[in-house]
XYZ file of C-alpha atoms in Angstrom:
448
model
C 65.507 107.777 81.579
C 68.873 109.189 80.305
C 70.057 112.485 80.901
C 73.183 114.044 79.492
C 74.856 116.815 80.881
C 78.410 119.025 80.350
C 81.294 119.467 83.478
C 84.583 121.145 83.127
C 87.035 118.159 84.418
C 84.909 114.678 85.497
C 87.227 112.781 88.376
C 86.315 109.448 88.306
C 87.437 108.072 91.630
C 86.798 109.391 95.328
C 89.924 108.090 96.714
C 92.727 109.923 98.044
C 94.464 110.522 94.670
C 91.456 111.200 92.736
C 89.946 114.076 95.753
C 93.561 115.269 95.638
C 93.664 115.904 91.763
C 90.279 117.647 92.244
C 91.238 119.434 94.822
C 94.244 121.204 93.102
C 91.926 121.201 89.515
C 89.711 123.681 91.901
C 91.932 125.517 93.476
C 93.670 126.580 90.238
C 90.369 127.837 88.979
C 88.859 124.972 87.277
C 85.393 123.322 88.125
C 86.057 119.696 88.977
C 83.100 116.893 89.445
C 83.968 113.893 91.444
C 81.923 110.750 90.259
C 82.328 107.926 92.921
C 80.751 104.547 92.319
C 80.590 103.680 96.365
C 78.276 105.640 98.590
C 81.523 106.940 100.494
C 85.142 108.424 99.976
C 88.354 107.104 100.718
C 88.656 104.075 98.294
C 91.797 101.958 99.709
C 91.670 104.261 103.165
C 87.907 103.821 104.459
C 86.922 103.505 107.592
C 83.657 102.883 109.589
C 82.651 104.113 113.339
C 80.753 101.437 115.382
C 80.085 101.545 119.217
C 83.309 103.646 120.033
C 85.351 101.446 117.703
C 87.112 103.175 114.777
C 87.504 100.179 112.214
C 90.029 100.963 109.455
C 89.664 98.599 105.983
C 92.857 99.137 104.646
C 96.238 99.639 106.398
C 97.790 103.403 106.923
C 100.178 105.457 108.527
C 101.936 108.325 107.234
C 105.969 109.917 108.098
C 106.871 112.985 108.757
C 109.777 112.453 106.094
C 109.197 111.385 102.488
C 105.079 112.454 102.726
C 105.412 116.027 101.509
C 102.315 116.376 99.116
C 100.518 114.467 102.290
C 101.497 117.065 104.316
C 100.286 120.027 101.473
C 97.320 118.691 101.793
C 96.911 117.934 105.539
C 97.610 121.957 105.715
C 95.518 123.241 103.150
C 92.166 121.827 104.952
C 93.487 122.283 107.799
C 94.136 118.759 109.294
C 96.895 120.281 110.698
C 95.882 121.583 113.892
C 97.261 119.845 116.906
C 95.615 116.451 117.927
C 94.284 115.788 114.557
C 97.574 113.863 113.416
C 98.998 111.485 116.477
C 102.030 110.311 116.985
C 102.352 106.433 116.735
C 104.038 105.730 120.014
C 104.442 101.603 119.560
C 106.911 100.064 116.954
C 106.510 97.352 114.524
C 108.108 93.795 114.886
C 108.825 90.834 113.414
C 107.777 87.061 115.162
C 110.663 84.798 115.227
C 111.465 82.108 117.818
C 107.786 82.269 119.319
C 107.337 86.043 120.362
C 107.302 89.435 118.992
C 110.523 91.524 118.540
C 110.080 94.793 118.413
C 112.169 97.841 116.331
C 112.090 96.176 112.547
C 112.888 99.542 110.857
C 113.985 101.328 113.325
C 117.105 102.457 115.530
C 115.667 100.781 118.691
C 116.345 97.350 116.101
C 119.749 98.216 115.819
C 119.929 97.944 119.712
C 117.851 94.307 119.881
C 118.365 92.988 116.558
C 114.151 93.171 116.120
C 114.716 89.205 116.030
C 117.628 88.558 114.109
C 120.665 86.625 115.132
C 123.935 88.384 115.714
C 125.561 87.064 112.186
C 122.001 88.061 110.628
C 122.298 91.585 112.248
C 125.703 92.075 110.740
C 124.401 90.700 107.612
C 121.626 93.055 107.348
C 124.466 96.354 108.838
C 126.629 95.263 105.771
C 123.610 95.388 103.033
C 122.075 98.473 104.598
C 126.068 100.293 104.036
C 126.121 98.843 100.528
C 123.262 101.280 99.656
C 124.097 104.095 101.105
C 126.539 105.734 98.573
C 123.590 105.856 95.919
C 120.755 106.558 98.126
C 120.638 110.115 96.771
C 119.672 107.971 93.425
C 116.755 106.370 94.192
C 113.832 108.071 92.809
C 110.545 107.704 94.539
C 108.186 108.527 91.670
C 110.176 106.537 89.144
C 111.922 103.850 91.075
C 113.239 101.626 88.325
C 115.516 104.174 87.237
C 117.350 103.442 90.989
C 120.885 101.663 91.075
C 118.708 98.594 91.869
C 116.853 99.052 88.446
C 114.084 96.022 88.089
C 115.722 93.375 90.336
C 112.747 91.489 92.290
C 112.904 91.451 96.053
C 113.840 87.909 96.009
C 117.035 88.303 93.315
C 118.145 91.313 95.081
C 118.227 88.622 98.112
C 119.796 85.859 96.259
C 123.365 85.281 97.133
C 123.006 87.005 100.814
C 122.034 85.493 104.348
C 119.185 83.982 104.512
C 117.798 85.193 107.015
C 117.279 88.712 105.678
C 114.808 87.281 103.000
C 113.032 85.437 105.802
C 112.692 88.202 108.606
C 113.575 91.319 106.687
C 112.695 91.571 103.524
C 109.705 89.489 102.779
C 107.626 90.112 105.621
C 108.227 93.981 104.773
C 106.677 93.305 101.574
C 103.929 90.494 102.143
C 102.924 91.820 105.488
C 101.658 95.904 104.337
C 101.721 95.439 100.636
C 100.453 91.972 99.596
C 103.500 91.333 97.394
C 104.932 87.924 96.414
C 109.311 88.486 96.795
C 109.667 86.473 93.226
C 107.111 88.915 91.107
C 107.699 92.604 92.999
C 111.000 95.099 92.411
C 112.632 95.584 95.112
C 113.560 99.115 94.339
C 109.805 100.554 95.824
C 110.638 99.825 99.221
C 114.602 100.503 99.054
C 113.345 104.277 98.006
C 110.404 104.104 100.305
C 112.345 103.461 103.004
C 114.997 105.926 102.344
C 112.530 108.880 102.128
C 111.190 108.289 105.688
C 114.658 107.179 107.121
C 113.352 104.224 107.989
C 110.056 103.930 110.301
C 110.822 106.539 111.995
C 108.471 109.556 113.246
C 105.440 107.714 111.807
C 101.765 109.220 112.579
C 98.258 108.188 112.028
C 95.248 110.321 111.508
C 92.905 110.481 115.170
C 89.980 110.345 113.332
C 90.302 107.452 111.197
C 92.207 106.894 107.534
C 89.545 108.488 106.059
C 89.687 111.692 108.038
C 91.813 113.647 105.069
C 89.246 112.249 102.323
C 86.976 113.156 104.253
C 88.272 116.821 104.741
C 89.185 117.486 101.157
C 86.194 115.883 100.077
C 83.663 118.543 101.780
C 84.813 120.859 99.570
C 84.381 119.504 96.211
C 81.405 118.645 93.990
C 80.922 115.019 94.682
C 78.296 112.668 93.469
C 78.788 109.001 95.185
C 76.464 106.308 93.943
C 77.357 107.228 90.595
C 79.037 104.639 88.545
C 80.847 105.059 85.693
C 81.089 102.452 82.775
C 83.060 103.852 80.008
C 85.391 106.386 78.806
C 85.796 107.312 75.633
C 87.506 110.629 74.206
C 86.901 112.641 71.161
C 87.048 115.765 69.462
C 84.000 117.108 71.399
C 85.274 116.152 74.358
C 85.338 113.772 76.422
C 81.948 110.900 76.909
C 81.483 109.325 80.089
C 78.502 106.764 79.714
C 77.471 106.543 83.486
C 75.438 103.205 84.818
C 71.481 103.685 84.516
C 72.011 105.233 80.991
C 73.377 108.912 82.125
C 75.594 110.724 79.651
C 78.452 113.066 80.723
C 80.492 115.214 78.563
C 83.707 116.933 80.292
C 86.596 119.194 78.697
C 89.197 116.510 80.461
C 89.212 113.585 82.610
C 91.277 112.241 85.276
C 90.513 108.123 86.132
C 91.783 107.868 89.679
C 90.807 104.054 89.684
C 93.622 101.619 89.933
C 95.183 100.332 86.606
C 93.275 97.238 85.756
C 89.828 99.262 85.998
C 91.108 102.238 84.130
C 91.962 99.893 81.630
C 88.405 98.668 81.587
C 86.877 101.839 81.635
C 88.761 103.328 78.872
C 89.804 100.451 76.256
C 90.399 103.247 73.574
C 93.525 104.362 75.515
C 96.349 105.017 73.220
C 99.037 102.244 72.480
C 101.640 102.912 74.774
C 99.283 103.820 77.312
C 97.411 100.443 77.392
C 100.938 98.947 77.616
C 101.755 100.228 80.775
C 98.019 100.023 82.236
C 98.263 96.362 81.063
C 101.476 95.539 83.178
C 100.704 97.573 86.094
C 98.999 94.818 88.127
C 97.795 94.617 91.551
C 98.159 92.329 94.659
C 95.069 91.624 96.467
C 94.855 91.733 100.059
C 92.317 90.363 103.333
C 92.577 92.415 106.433
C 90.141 90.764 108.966
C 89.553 93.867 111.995
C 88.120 92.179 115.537
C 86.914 94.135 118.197
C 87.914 92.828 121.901
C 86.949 93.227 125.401
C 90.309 94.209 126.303
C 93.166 95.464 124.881
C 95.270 92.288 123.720
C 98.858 92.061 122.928
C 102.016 90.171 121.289
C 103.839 88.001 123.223
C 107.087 89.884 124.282
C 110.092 89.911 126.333
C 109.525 91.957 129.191
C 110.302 95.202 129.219
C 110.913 95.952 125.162
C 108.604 98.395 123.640
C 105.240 97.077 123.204
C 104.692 96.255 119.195
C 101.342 97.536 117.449
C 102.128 96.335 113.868
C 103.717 92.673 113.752
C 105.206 90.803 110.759
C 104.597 87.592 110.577
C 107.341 85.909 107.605
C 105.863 82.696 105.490
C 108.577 80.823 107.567
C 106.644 81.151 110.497
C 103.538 81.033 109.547
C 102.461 81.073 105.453
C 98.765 82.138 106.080
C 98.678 84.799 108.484
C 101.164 87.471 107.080
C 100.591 90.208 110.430
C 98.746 91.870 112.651
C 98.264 94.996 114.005
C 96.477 95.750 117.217
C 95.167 99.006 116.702
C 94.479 100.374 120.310
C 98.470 100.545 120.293
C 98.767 102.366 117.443
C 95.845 105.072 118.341
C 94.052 104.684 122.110
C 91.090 106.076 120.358
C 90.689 103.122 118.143
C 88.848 101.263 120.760
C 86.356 102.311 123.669
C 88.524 102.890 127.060
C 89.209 99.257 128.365
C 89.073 97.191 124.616
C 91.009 96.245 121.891
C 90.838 96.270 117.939
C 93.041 93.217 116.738
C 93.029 93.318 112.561
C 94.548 89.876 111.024
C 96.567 90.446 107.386
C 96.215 87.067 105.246
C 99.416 86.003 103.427
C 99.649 86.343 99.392
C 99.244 82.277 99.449
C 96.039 82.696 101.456
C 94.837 85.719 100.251
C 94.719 83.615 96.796
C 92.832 80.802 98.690
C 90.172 82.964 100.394
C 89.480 85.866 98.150
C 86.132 84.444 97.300
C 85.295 83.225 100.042
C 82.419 84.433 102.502
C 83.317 86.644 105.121
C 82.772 84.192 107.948
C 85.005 81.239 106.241
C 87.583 84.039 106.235
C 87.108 84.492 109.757
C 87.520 80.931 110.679
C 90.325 80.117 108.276
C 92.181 82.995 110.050
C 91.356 82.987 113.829
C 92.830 80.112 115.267
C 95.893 80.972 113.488
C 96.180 84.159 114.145
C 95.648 83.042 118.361
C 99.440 81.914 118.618
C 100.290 85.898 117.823
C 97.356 87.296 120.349
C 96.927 84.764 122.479
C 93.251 85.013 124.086
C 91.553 86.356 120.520
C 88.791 84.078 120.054
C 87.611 84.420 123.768
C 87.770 88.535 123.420
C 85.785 88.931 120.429
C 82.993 91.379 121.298
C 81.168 90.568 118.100
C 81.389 89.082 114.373
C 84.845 90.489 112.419
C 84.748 92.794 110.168
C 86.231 91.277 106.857
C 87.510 93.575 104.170
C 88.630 92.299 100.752
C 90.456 94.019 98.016
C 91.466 92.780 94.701
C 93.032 96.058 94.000
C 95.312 96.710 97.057
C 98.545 97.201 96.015
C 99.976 97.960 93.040
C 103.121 95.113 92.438
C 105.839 96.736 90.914
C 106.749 94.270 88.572
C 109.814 94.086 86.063
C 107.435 94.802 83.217
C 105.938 97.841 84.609
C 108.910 99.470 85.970
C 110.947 99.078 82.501
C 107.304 100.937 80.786
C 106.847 103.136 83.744
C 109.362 106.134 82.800
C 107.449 106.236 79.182
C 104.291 106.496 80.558
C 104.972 108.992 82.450
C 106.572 111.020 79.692
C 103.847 110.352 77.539
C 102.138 113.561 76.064
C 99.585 115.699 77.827
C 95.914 114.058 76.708
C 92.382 115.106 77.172
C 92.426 112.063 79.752
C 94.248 111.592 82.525
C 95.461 109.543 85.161
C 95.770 108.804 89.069
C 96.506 106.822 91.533
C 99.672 105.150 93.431
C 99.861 102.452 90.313
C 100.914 105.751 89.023
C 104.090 105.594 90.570
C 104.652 102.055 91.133
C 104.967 102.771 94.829
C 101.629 101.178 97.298
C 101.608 104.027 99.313
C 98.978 106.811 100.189
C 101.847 108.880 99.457
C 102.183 108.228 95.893
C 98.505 108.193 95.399
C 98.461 112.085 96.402
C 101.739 112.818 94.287
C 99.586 111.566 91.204
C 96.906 113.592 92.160
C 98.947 116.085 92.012
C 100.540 115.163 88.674
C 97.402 114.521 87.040
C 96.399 118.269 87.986
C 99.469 120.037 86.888
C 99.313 117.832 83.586
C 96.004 119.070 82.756
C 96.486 122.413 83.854
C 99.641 122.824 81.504
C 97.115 121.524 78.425
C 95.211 124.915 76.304
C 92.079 125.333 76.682
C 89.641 123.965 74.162
């Protein structure tokens, strides 16, 4: 039976943007109802507790540079206090040459040349100095504006050493985003990179990736399980037709869903809205998480800092893009004694596998992923965990940067948006900055 009922603002979308927007929508005063369509929050950054392991689905760390709405929040629910943020203590790598190298991204890889030869290393000093003088110009929210404009990662490559497309710059954009060098602007991660200096002071959350959704979540009206099938907006107000026949009118809207699915849910958008919604595509991803009776490792030289997050370029490899072994990154992520191994699929074999069932995932990925932690198969406590998304990251095309700036100039409407898509940037970082943005835009509209 259908029931119909009136909120102030509906948020569609219990993920970090969409809690965030709420979250500012209540503490300004207004009465915000989060509609979720899963049975828990977090969206991109869920995570699930089983026998003392913490298993993340997605992939997330936060800086202590370039995060600042992350940090608003983390302080206004009070996820501040000391031991709920931890310091990440291991570095990320790159595999070249049959072992990990550790300090891609950071000042200990200026010392060891994270796995680059000595011509590459001044290769990759020489491009790094080229982009200094501008760096004050590259915008995070709007970063096709930058010096670099709409150039792809692989034409903003073209013409330089090789080997910084092959262990620099692609595996920082297959391995945490998903993205293919040929399709994806290479301007993202230039700005993204200058905002946190690098990956330096870098943190995770000790309770999971969910522990801020989590927090902001407990104080909002939330309804999970409640899926919504259409948006459409009108003088009234505007209609959200829920699944099971429900009916829910609200004075404004904010879709925190990424692009594709807003575009589904709401296919009265105006114009030049659909435009951008329409280019702002997505890279999927596969993250495959394996618990371990101990805590397993990359193969190093001894005595370099031990690596928790390794890239793994499509030279080496071209299935298996990383790994990270998350007892490194957090010693809580795993009972005292074991490991957490996850395995990150390449674009190519993310393509290949997306429909796949979860154990022909596993199997495609596992012997491959043995060369990186050698004694994997032989750990494994019990099945992996396998966690698809076909909505992981948004891509950051040439098409959506040139349309982004418009969008987001676009008038104030009775609907709203959120999300990182938002800002063309695949970070949990920009999803709270639209959050943000999609509060203050509604918040500026007159009341009906």
């Amino acid at each position: 039976m259908s029931h119909e009922s009136d909120v102030d603002v509906a948020v569609v979308g219990a993920g970090i943007a969409g809690l965030t927007a709420a979250h500012r929508l209540r503490a300004a005063g207004r009465s915000p109802v989060v509609f979720e369509a899963d049975g828990a929050v977090g969206g991109r950054m869920k995570a699930h507790r089983r026998d003392g392991w913490i298993v993340e689905e997605g992939t997330e760390t936060l800086a202590t540079r370039g995060y600042p709405a992350t940090w608003r929040l983390i302080r206004d629910v009070g996820l501040d206090r000391p031991g709920q943020v931890l310091k990440v203590r291991s570095l990320s790598g790159v595999w070249r040459h049959g072992r990990a190298h550790a300090g891609t991204g950071h000042w200990v890889g200026a010392l060891t040349g994270a796995g680059l030869s000595p011509a590459g290393r001044m290769a990759l000093g020489a491009l790094v100095a080229s982009l200094l003088p501008s760096a004050g110009r590259f915008d995070t929210r709007r970063p096709g504006t930058s010096p670099l404009g709409t150039r792809t990662v692989s034409q903003f490559a073209s013409g330089r050493r090789h080997e910084l497309l092959d262990y620099v710059l692609q595996p920082a954009v297959s391995t945490g985003w998903g993205w293919d060098p040929e399709r994806s602007c290479v301007a993202p991660l230039v700005a993204t990179m200058i905002a946190t200096r690098g990956l330096l002071g870098w943190r995770t959350y000790r309770d999971g990736m969910d522990a801020l959704a989590r927090r902001v979540a407990a104080g909002l009206d939330l309804r999970t399980g409640r899926t919504v099938t259409e948006v459409k907006d009108s003088p009234a107000g505007v209609r959200l037709d829920l699944a099971g026949g429900d009916v829910v009118t609200a004075r404004a809207t904010v879709l925190a869903v990424p692009s594709p699915l807003a575009r589904t849910l709401f296919p009265d958008a105006p114009a030049g809205e659909r435009e951008f919604l329409r280019a702002a595509s997505y890279a999927p991803m596969i993250r495959v998480t394996c618990p371990v009776d101990r805590p397993l490792s990359a193969p190093q030289r001894r005595g370099t800092p031990p690596v928790y997050a390794l890239l793994v370029p499509d030279s080496e490899d071209g299935y298996v893009s990383g790994l990270t072994f998350e007892h490194l990154k957090a010693g809580n992520r795993a009972p005292a004694g074991r490991g957490l191994v996850s395995i990150l699929t390449s674009p190519r074999a993310t393509r290949e596998l997306l429909d796949a069932p979860d154990h022909e995932i596993a199997d495609a990925v596992l012997p491959r992923a043995e060369r990186y932690a050698p004694g994997l198969r032989a750990a494994l406590r019990t099945r992996p965990s396998v966690h698809r998304f076909r909505h992981a990251a948004p891509e950051a095309t040439p098409e959506a940067l040139r349309l982004q700036s418009g969008f987001l100039d676009r008038p104030v409407r009775a609907v709203e948006y959120a999300g990182d898509w938002v800002f063309q940037r695949p970070t949990s970082e920009a999803a709270v900055q639209s959050g943000e943005l999609a509060a203050h835009r509604l918040l500026s509209r007159r009341p009906m």
